[in-house]
Coordinates of C-alpha atoms in Angstrom, one line a residue:
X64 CA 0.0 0.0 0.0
X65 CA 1.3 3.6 -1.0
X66 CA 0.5 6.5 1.1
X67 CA 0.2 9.9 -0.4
X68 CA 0.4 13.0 1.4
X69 CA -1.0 16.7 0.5
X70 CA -0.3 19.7 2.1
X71 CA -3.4 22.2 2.6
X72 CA -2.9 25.9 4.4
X73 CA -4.2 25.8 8.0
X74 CA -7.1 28.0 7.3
X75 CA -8.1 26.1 5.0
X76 CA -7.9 23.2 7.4
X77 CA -9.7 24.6 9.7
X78 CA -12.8 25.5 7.7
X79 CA -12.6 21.7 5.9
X80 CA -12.8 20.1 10.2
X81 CA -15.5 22.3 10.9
X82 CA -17.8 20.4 8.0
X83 CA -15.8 16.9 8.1
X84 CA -14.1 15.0 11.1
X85 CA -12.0 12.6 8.9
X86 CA -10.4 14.8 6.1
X87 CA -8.1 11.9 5.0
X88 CA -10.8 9.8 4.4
X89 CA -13.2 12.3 2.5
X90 CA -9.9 13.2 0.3
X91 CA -9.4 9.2 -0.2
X92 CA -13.8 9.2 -1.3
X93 CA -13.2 11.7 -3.4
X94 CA -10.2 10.3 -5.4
X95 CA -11.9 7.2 -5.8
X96 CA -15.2 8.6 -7.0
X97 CA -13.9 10.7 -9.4
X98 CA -11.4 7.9 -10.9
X99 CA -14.7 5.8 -11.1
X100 CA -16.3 8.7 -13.1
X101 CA -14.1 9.4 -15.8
X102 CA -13.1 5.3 -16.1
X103 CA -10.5 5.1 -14.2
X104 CA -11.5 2.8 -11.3
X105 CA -13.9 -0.2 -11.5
X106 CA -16.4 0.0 -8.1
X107 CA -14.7 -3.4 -7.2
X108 CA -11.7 -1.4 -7.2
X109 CA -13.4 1.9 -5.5
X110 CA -14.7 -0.9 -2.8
X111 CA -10.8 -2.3 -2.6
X112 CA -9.7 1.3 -2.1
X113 CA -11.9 2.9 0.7
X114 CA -12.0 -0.7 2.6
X115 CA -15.6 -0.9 1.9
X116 CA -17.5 -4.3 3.2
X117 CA -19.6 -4.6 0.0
X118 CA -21.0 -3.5 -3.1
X119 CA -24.3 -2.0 -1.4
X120 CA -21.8 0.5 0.3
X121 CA -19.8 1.0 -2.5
X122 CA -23.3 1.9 -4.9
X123 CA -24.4 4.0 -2.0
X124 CA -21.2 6.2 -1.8
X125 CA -21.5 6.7 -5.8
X126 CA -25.4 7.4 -5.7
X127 CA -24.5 9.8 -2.9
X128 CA -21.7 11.5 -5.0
X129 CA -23.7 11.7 -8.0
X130 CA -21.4 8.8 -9.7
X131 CA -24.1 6.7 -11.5
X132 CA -23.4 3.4 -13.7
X133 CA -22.5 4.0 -17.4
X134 CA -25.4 2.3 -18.6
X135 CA -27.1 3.1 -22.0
X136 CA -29.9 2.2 -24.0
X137 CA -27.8 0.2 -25.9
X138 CA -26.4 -1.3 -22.8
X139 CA -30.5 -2.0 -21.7
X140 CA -31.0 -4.0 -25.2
X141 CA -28.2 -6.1 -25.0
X142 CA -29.3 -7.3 -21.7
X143 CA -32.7 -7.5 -23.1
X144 CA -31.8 -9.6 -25.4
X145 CA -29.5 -12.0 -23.4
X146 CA -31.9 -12.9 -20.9
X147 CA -34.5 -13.9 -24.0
X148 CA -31.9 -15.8 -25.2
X149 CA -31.0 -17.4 -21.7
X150 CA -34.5 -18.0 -20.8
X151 CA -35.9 -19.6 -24.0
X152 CA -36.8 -23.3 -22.6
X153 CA -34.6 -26.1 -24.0

């Protein structure tokens, strides 16, 4: 595991702990959310990275961030048409 460290102005601190107690781990959510966003991540990775026991948590922290599944019509269609397929009977 890699740590990474940032350096932010006390002020600035200070305003940041008077919304947040754990700045480290909101600056860690927000890395991970926007690496999920533009491709980056995978949410089994974003769940790897913040520790997180599942995926419930994991879609959870996305829907709260505004991160949603890249899932298009097209997307919608193909899945349409694989479960017609996997559920013809034999």
């Amino acid at each position: 595991m890699t740590n990474v460290s940032i350096a932010i102005p006390d002020d600035v601190m200070q305003q940041l702990e008077s919304q947040w107690t754990d700045i480290a781990q909101r600056a860690l959510e927000s890395l991970a959310v926007e690496s999920y966003r533009r491709g980056i991540l995978t949410a089994a990775e974003v769940q790897r990275m913040l520790n997180l026991r599942s995926r419930w948590e994991v879609e959870a922290l996305l829907k709260r961030s505004y991160a949603y599944l890249d899932y298009t019509e097209a997307d919608l269609e193909q899945d349409i048409r694989t479960l017609e397929r996997l559920s013809v009977p034999q």
